[in-house]
Coordinates of C-alpha atoms and ligand atoms in Angstrom, one line a residue:
M1 CA -26.1 -78.2 -39.0
F2 CA -28.0 -80.7 -36.4
A3 CA -26.0 -78.1 -34.0
Y4 CA -27.6 -75.0 -35.3
R5 CA -31.1 -76.9 -35.6
F6 CA -30.9 -77.5 -31.3
Q7 CA -30.0 -73.3 -31.3
F8 CA -32.9 -72.1 -33.3
F9 CA -35.0 -74.7 -31.2
L10 CA -33.6 -73.5 -28.1
S11 CA -34.7 -69.8 -29.2
L12 CA -37.6 -70.3 -30.3
C13 CA -38.3 -71.8 -26.5
S14 CA -36.9 -68.8 -24.6
C15 CA -39.2 -66.3 -27.2
S16 CA -42.2 -64.8 -27.0
P17 CA -45.4 -66.3 -28.9
H18 CA -45.9 -63.2 -31.3
D19 CA -41.6 -63.7 -31.4
T20 CA -42.4 -67.1 -32.6
L21 CA -44.9 -66.8 -34.3
R22 CA -42.6 -63.6 -36.6
W23 CA -39.8 -66.5 -36.3
V24 CA -42.3 -68.6 -38.1
R25 CA -42.6 -66.5 -40.7
N26 CA -39.0 -65.6 -41.4
A27 CA -39.8 -62.4 -40.7
L28 CA -36.7 -59.9 -39.2
P29 CA -37.7 -58.1 -35.9
P30 CA -37.5 -54.1 -37.3
I31 CA -34.7 -52.6 -37.0
S32 CA -33.3 -50.2 -33.6
P33 CA -29.8 -48.2 -34.3
S34 CA -28.1 -47.6 -31.5
E35 CA -28.3 -43.7 -30.4
R36 CA -24.4 -41.7 -31.7
L37 CA -22.7 -39.0 -31.2
L38 CA -22.0 -38.2 -34.8
C39 CA -18.8 -35.9 -34.8
G40 CA -16.5 -37.8 -37.4
P41 CA -16.5 -36.0 -41.0
G42 CA -20.5 -36.6 -41.4
P43 CA -22.8 -38.0 -41.5
S44 CA -22.9 -35.8 -38.4
N45 CA -26.8 -35.6 -36.3
V46 CA -29.6 -34.5 -37.8
E47 CA -32.3 -31.9 -35.7
P48 CA -35.0 -33.5 -34.1
A49 CA -37.3 -31.4 -35.9
V50 CA -36.2 -32.1 -39.0
L51 CA -36.5 -36.3 -38.4
E52 CA -39.8 -34.7 -37.7
A53 CA -40.6 -33.2 -40.8
M54 CA -39.9 -35.9 -42.4
Q55 CA -42.9 -38.3 -40.9
R56 CA -45.5 -35.7 -42.6
P57 CA -48.1 -37.3 -45.3
M58 CA -46.7 -37.9 -48.4
L59 CA -46.8 -35.7 -51.6
G60 CA -46.5 -37.4 -55.2
H61 CA -44.0 -35.7 -57.3
L62 CA -46.0 -34.6 -59.7
D63 CA -48.6 -32.7 -56.7
P64 CA -48.7 -28.6 -57.5
E65 CA -47.7 -28.2 -53.0
M66 CA -45.3 -30.3 -53.8
H67 CA -44.3 -28.1 -56.6
E68 CA -44.6 -25.0 -54.2
I69 CA -42.3 -26.8 -51.5
L70 CA -40.0 -27.3 -54.2
L71 CA -39.7 -23.5 -55.1
E72 CA -39.7 -22.6 -51.5
V73 CA -36.2 -25.1 -50.7
V74 CA -34.7 -23.5 -54.2
D75 CA -35.4 -19.7 -52.6
M76 CA -33.8 -21.0 -49.1
L77 CA -30.9 -22.2 -50.6
R78 CA -30.2 -19.5 -52.8
R79 CA -29.8 -17.4 -49.6
V80 CA -27.6 -19.8 -48.2
Y81 CA -25.5 -19.8 -50.9
R82 CA -26.2 -16.3 -51.4
A83 CA -26.5 -17.1 -55.7
Q84 CA -29.7 -14.8 -56.4
G85 CA -28.1 -15.5 -60.1
G86 CA -28.1 -18.3 -61.8
L87 CA -29.5 -22.0 -61.1
V88 CA -30.0 -23.6 -57.8
L89 CA -31.3 -26.7 -56.9
P90 CA -30.6 -30.1 -55.0
L91 CA -29.8 -33.1 -56.7
Q92 CA -30.9 -36.5 -55.3
A93 CA -27.9 -37.7 -55.1
T94 CA -24.6 -36.9 -52.6
G95 CA -21.6 -34.9 -52.6
T96 CA -20.4 -36.9 -55.4
S97 CA -22.3 -36.2 -57.4
G98 CA -22.9 -32.6 -57.3
M99 CA -18.5 -32.8 -58.1
E100 CA -19.7 -35.1 -61.8
A101 CA -22.5 -32.9 -62.0
G102 CA -20.4 -29.6 -62.1
L103 CA -18.0 -31.6 -64.8
V104 CA -20.6 -33.6 -66.9
N105 CA -22.3 -29.8 -67.2
L106 CA -19.6 -27.2 -67.2
V107 CA -16.5 -29.4 -69.6
E108 CA -16.7 -31.4 -72.5
P109 CA -14.4 -34.5 -73.3
G110 CA -11.0 -32.9 -74.4
E111 CA -10.5 -29.8 -72.1
K112 CA -8.9 -28.6 -70.1
V113 CA -9.0 -28.4 -66.0
I114 CA -7.7 -27.4 -63.3
V115 CA -7.7 -29.1 -60.3
G116 CA -6.1 -28.1 -56.7
S117 CA -5.9 -31.3 -55.4
S118 CA -3.9 -32.1 -51.9
G119 CA -5.9 -34.6 -49.8
Y120 CA -8.6 -37.6 -50.9
F121 CA -11.7 -35.1 -52.6
G122 CA -9.4 -32.9 -54.0
A123 CA -7.7 -36.0 -56.4
R124 CA -11.6 -37.3 -56.1
I125 CA -12.6 -34.4 -58.4
A126 CA -9.3 -34.7 -60.9
E127 CA -9.9 -39.2 -61.0
L128 CA -14.1 -38.1 -62.1
A129 CA -12.6 -35.1 -64.7
R130 CA -10.3 -37.3 -66.3
R131 CA -13.3 -40.3 -66.3
R132 CA -15.4 -37.0 -68.2
G133 CA -12.2 -37.1 -70.8
A134 CA -10.8 -33.7 -69.5
E135 CA -7.2 -33.0 -69.9
V136 CA -6.4 -32.2 -65.9
V137 CA -3.7 -29.9 -64.3
E138 CA -3.5 -31.7 -60.9
V139 CA -1.3 -28.5 -59.0
S140 CA -1.1 -30.6 -56.0
A141 CA 0.6 -30.0 -52.5
E142 CA 1.3 -32.4 -49.1
W143 CA -1.6 -34.0 -47.1
G144 CA -3.0 -30.7 -44.7
E145 CA -1.4 -27.7 -46.3
H146 CA -3.2 -25.6 -48.5
V147 CA -2.9 -25.4 -53.0
P148 CA -1.5 -21.0 -53.0
N149 CA -3.9 -19.2 -55.0
R150 CA -0.5 -18.6 -57.0
R151 CA 0.9 -21.9 -58.1
L152 CA -3.1 -21.8 -59.7
L153 CA -2.2 -18.5 -61.3
A154 CA 0.8 -19.9 -62.3
A155 CA -1.2 -23.4 -63.4
L156 CA -3.5 -21.1 -65.6
D157 CA -0.7 -18.9 -67.2
D158 CA 0.9 -22.4 -68.2
H159 CA -2.2 -23.1 -69.6
P160 CA -4.4 -20.5 -71.0
D161 CA -6.6 -22.3 -73.0
T162 CA -8.4 -23.9 -69.3
R163 CA -12.0 -24.1 -69.3
L164 CA -12.4 -24.9 -65.6
V165 CA -10.9 -24.0 -61.6
A166 CA -11.3 -26.5 -59.4
V167 CA -11.0 -26.7 -55.3
V168 CA -12.6 -27.9 -52.6
H169 CA -13.1 -25.8 -50.3
G170 CA -13.3 -27.4 -47.2
E171 CA -11.0 -30.9 -47.3
T172 CA -12.7 -33.5 -45.1
S173 CA -9.5 -35.3 -45.1
T174 CA -7.4 -33.3 -43.8
G175 CA -9.7 -30.3 -41.9
C176 CA -7.7 -28.1 -43.7
E177 CA -9.9 -24.4 -45.7
H178 CA -9.0 -23.3 -49.4
P179 CA -8.5 -19.2 -49.4
L180 CA -11.9 -19.8 -51.9
E181 CA -13.1 -15.4 -51.7
A182 CA -9.1 -14.7 -52.9
L183 CA -9.2 -17.5 -55.5
G184 CA -12.9 -15.8 -56.5
A185 CA -11.1 -12.6 -57.0
A186 CA -7.8 -13.4 -58.6
L187 CA -10.1 -15.5 -61.0
R188 CA -12.6 -12.2 -61.9
G189 CA -12.6 -12.1 -65.3
S190 CA -10.5 -14.5 -67.2
D191 CA -12.3 -16.6 -69.6
A192 CA -11.7 -20.3 -67.0
L193 CA -15.5 -21.1 -64.6
L194 CA -14.4 -21.9 -60.7
M195 CA -15.8 -25.0 -59.8
A196 CA -16.6 -24.9 -55.5
D197 CA -16.6 -28.2 -53.3
C198 CA -18.5 -26.4 -50.7
V199 CA -20.0 -29.6 -48.9
T200 CA -18.2 -29.4 -45.5
T201 CA -18.4 -25.6 -45.7
L202 CA -22.3 -24.6 -46.6
G203 CA -23.7 -23.7 -43.6
G204 CA -21.3 -23.9 -41.4
V205 CA -18.3 -21.8 -43.0
E206 CA -18.4 -18.8 -44.7
L207 CA -19.3 -17.9 -48.8
D208 CA -20.4 -15.9 -50.3
F209 CA -21.0 -17.2 -54.3
D210 CA -21.7 -14.4 -56.5
G211 CA -19.8 -11.9 -54.1
W212 CA -16.4 -14.6 -54.3
G213 CA -17.4 -14.8 -58.8
I214 CA -17.8 -19.0 -57.8
D215 CA -19.4 -20.4 -60.9
Y216 CA -20.7 -24.0 -60.0
A217 CA -20.6 -24.6 -55.9
Y218 CA -21.6 -28.6 -54.8
S219 CA -22.3 -29.3 -50.8
C220 CA -24.7 -32.4 -49.3
T221 CA -27.4 -31.9 -46.9
Q222 CA -25.5 -33.9 -44.3
K223 CA -23.0 -31.9 -42.5
C224 CA -23.1 -28.6 -41.4
L225 CA -27.3 -28.0 -42.5
S226 CA -28.2 -30.9 -40.1
A227 CA -29.9 -32.9 -42.3
P228 CA -29.7 -37.7 -43.9
P229 CA -27.6 -37.4 -46.6
G230 CA -29.5 -37.5 -49.5
M231 CA -28.9 -35.1 -51.5
S232 CA -27.0 -32.2 -53.1
P233 CA -27.4 -29.6 -53.3
V234 CA -26.1 -27.0 -56.0
A235 CA -25.5 -23.2 -57.2
I236 CA -24.5 -22.2 -61.0
S237 CA -23.6 -18.8 -62.0
D238 CA -25.1 -17.6 -65.4
R239 CA -22.0 -17.5 -67.3
A240 CA -22.1 -21.6 -66.3
L241 CA -26.0 -21.8 -67.6
D242 CA -24.4 -20.4 -70.5
R243 CA -21.9 -22.9 -71.2
I244 CA -23.8 -25.9 -70.7
R245 CA -26.4 -24.3 -72.6
A246 CA -23.6 -24.3 -75.4
R247 CA -22.1 -27.6 -74.7
R248 CA -22.0 -29.7 -78.0
A249 CA -21.8 -33.6 -76.0
P250 CA -24.5 -34.7 -74.0
V251 CA -24.8 -35.5 -69.9
P252 CA -25.8 -38.2 -68.6
F253 CA -29.6 -37.4 -68.4
S254 CA -30.3 -37.9 -63.9
L255 CA -26.7 -35.6 -64.0
D256 CA -28.3 -32.5 -67.0
L257 CA -28.5 -29.9 -65.1
L258 CA -31.1 -28.0 -67.7
L259 CA -33.6 -31.0 -67.6
L260 CA -33.8 -31.1 -63.3
Q261 CA -34.8 -26.8 -64.0
D262 CA -37.4 -27.9 -66.0
Y263 CA -39.2 -29.7 -62.7
W264 CA -38.0 -27.5 -59.9
V265 CA -38.0 -24.1 -60.9
E266 CA -40.0 -23.9 -64.5
R267 CA -43.8 -23.9 -63.7
P268 CA -45.6 -26.1 -64.9
A269 CA -43.1 -29.2 -63.7
T270 CA -41.5 -31.5 -66.1
Y271 CA -41.2 -34.5 -64.6
H272 CA -37.9 -36.3 -65.1
H273 CA -37.4 -38.2 -62.2
T274 CA -39.8 -39.6 -59.3
A275 CA -38.6 -36.6 -56.8
P276 CA -37.3 -38.4 -52.6
I277 CA -40.6 -36.1 -51.2
L278 CA -39.0 -36.9 -47.9
H279 CA -35.7 -36.0 -48.9
I280 CA -37.2 -32.6 -49.4
Y281 CA -39.3 -32.1 -46.3
A282 CA -36.0 -32.7 -44.1
L283 CA -33.8 -30.4 -46.6
H284 CA -36.8 -27.6 -46.5
E285 CA -36.4 -27.6 -43.1
A286 CA -33.2 -27.6 -42.3
L287 CA -33.0 -24.5 -44.5
R288 CA -35.8 -22.9 -42.7
L289 CA -33.9 -23.9 -39.3
T290 CA -30.2 -22.1 -41.3
L291 CA -31.8 -19.9 -41.6
E292 CA -33.8 -18.7 -38.1
E293 CA -30.5 -18.9 -36.5
G294 CA -28.7 -16.4 -39.0
L295 CA -26.0 -17.0 -41.2
E296 CA -23.6 -16.1 -40.0
R297 CA -24.8 -16.8 -36.1
R298 CA -24.4 -19.8 -38.0
W299 CA -21.0 -19.6 -39.3
A300 CA -20.4 -18.3 -35.8
R301 CA -21.0 -21.0 -33.7
H302 CA -19.7 -23.9 -36.2
T303 CA -16.4 -21.6 -35.9
E304 CA -16.4 -21.4 -32.2
A305 CA -17.2 -24.9 -31.7
G306 CA -13.9 -26.5 -33.9
T307 CA -11.8 -23.9 -32.5
Y308 CA -12.5 -24.5 -28.6
F309 CA -11.8 -28.5 -30.0
Q310 CA -8.1 -27.1 -31.6
Q311 CA -7.5 -25.5 -28.8
L312 CA -7.7 -27.8 -26.2
A313 CA -6.1 -30.6 -28.1
T314 CA -3.2 -28.4 -28.7
C315 CA -2.7 -27.3 -25.2
A316 CA -3.0 -31.2 -23.8
G317 CA -0.4 -32.1 -27.0
F318 CA -2.4 -33.3 -30.1
E319 CA -0.6 -32.2 -33.0
L320 CA -2.9 -30.9 -35.5
L321 CA -2.1 -32.1 -39.5
A322 CA -3.2 -28.8 -41.5
E323 CA -1.2 -25.8 -41.3
P324 CA -2.2 -23.4 -38.6
A325 CA -3.3 -20.6 -41.0
H326 CA -6.0 -22.9 -43.1
Q327 CA -7.5 -24.6 -40.2
L328 CA -11.6 -25.4 -40.8
A329 CA -13.7 -25.0 -38.1
P330 CA -16.0 -28.1 -38.3
L331 CA -13.6 -30.8 -39.3
T332 CA -10.9 -30.9 -37.2
A333 CA -7.4 -33.3 -38.6
V334 CA -5.9 -34.8 -35.4
R335 CA -2.2 -36.4 -35.6
V336 CA -2.5 -40.5 -34.0
P337 CA 0.1 -40.0 -31.4
D338 CA 3.3 -42.9 -31.7
G339 CA 2.7 -46.2 -30.3
V340 CA -0.9 -45.7 -29.7
D341 CA -3.4 -47.9 -32.0
G342 CA -5.9 -45.0 -33.8
K343 CA -7.7 -47.9 -34.7
A344 CA -8.9 -48.4 -31.6
V345 CA -9.2 -45.4 -30.3
Q346 CA -12.0 -45.0 -32.6
S347 CA -13.6 -48.2 -31.9
E348 CA -12.9 -47.5 -27.9
L349 CA -15.3 -43.8 -28.0
L350 CA -17.6 -45.8 -30.5
A351 CA -18.1 -47.8 -28.0
E352 CA -19.3 -45.0 -25.6
G353 CA -21.6 -44.0 -28.4
I354 CA -18.9 -41.5 -29.8
E355 CA -18.6 -41.7 -33.1
V356 CA -14.6 -40.1 -35.0
G357 CA -13.6 -40.9 -37.9
G358 CA -10.0 -42.0 -38.7
G359 CA -7.7 -41.3 -42.4
L360 CA -9.3 -41.0 -45.8
G361 CA -7.5 -43.7 -48.1
P362 CA -4.4 -44.7 -47.9
D363 CA -2.6 -41.7 -49.1
A364 CA -3.7 -40.9 -45.2
P365 CA -1.4 -39.9 -42.5
A366 CA -2.7 -41.6 -38.8
I367 CA -5.2 -39.1 -38.2
W368 CA -8.8 -39.1 -36.5
R369 CA -10.9 -36.6 -37.7
V370 CA -12.8 -34.8 -35.6
G371 CA -16.1 -32.7 -37.3
L372 CA -18.5 -30.7 -34.7
M373 CA -21.1 -30.3 -37.6
G374 CA -24.5 -28.5 -37.3
P375 CA -26.3 -29.8 -33.9
N376 CA -22.9 -30.7 -32.4
A377 CA -21.4 -27.7 -32.9
R378 CA -20.8 -26.0 -29.6
T379 CA -18.6 -26.4 -26.9
D380 CA -20.3 -28.6 -24.7
T381 CA -19.5 -31.6 -27.5
A382 CA -16.5 -30.4 -28.3
D383 CA -16.0 -30.3 -23.8
R384 CA -17.1 -34.6 -23.9
V385 CA -16.0 -35.7 -27.4
F386 CA -11.9 -34.8 -25.8
E387 CA -12.6 -35.7 -22.6
S388 CA -13.6 -39.4 -24.5
L389 CA -11.3 -38.7 -26.8
T390 CA -8.1 -38.1 -23.7
A391 CA -9.5 -41.3 -21.5
A392 CA -9.0 -43.5 -24.9
V393 CA -5.6 -42.0 -25.9
E394 CA -4.1 -42.9 -22.1
S395 CA -6.3 -46.1 -22.1
Q396 CA -4.5 -47.2 -24.9
A397 CA -1.5 -46.1 -24.5
A398 CA -1.8 -48.3 -21.4
V399 CA -2.3 -51.4 -23.8
A400 CA 0.5 -50.8 -26.1
V401 CA 3.2 -50.5 -23.2
A402 CA 1.5 -54.1 -21.0
G403 CA 1.7 -55.4 -23.9
Ligands
LIG1 C1 -14.5 -32.9 -49.3 C2 -15.9 -33.3 -49.9 N1 -16.4 -33.8 -51.0 C3 -16.9 -34.7 -51.5 C4 -17.2 -35.5 -50.8 C5 -18.6 -36.6 -51.6 O1 -19.8 -36.6 -50.9 P1 -20.4 -38.1 -50.9 O2 -20.2 -39.2 -49.7 O3 -21.6 -36.8 -49.7 O4 -20.9 -37.9 -51.9 C6 -17.4 -35.8 -49.4 C7 -17.5 -36.3 -48.3 O5 -18.2 -36.8 -47.3 C8 -16.2 -34.5 -48.0 O6 -16.0 -34.3 -47.4

């Protein structure tokens, strides 16, 4: 105790009078987070213009001016999702709540759901569907493989009373992309709705909600859209809306899409909750920049950066986890070579200011997950991450040999 007090006294002596006053009043200094190049599975770095948008004057959530901004966000989201019918809006929540909102609004307890699962997030859909009380038919594949559509369709043949088929478009835990367009085409005419997790694909990978026959899609703001985490844009088809209107079981108030529609889209707007005004400004700016760049150009930029990084990695002898024909562009899972401490490599990169991810969850193989999303979807960023990664691997390999 005495030693602690003495140390405290010494720290006061070395402070400026202003700092000393603060100590005496027991106030902490403001935070000053380090600059990071965020090249993990997300969040990615936020565009400076998006951060600036968050500093514009606060409006109230019931201000008519704010309601115009909401409609602009919805309109831009429709263009980014390519969803003209049904309902489109962002939830005040992250991607997981977008997933949960889809399940609770579209599935009633006891109903059947088919889930394609070959990674952490496919398994999460299955888990949330079970929590909803659904009967889940999980169609699984190894991590790094995609679940072939023919297996999902065979499950549907075996369970014709299925209400919903759910897949992950971009499985961030493995870097594998699901052939979603083909699944939508194959399900056309079926009574089962198609739900797609587009958390890692919206704004970075080709996606056509209407054209591909998707009924419910959810995403996030913190990856290819380059805004901070905190919102989950969702799109709902007309027939999915009919299903929601006919639902018998109640849904949690905060995820009730019909109530949310009354605030986001219907005018005059009806209060549902206090909207996160500054996050909405951020999303508005992120969507504006996305459309200004052009969707096709943005997808091409993500493809170019991702495939460039993948070529660098494979040419250098690294092995990728995802099957090559289904490799996702914005996220690459690189296997950690034998004898290398993957976590130590991540720490070395972080000390240099670069964040990359590791394996997610207990079932994950030893991998690094490198995300080139939003402003980081560039070949020069890919070069920087790759050079730092290889340098860290060499230094860790040297440590292993020495040890
Ligand atoms: C494919 C996928 N689905 C769902 C989620 C969950 O999103 P969140 O962490 O924003 O809740 C993530 C998060 O990274 C994801 O990558």
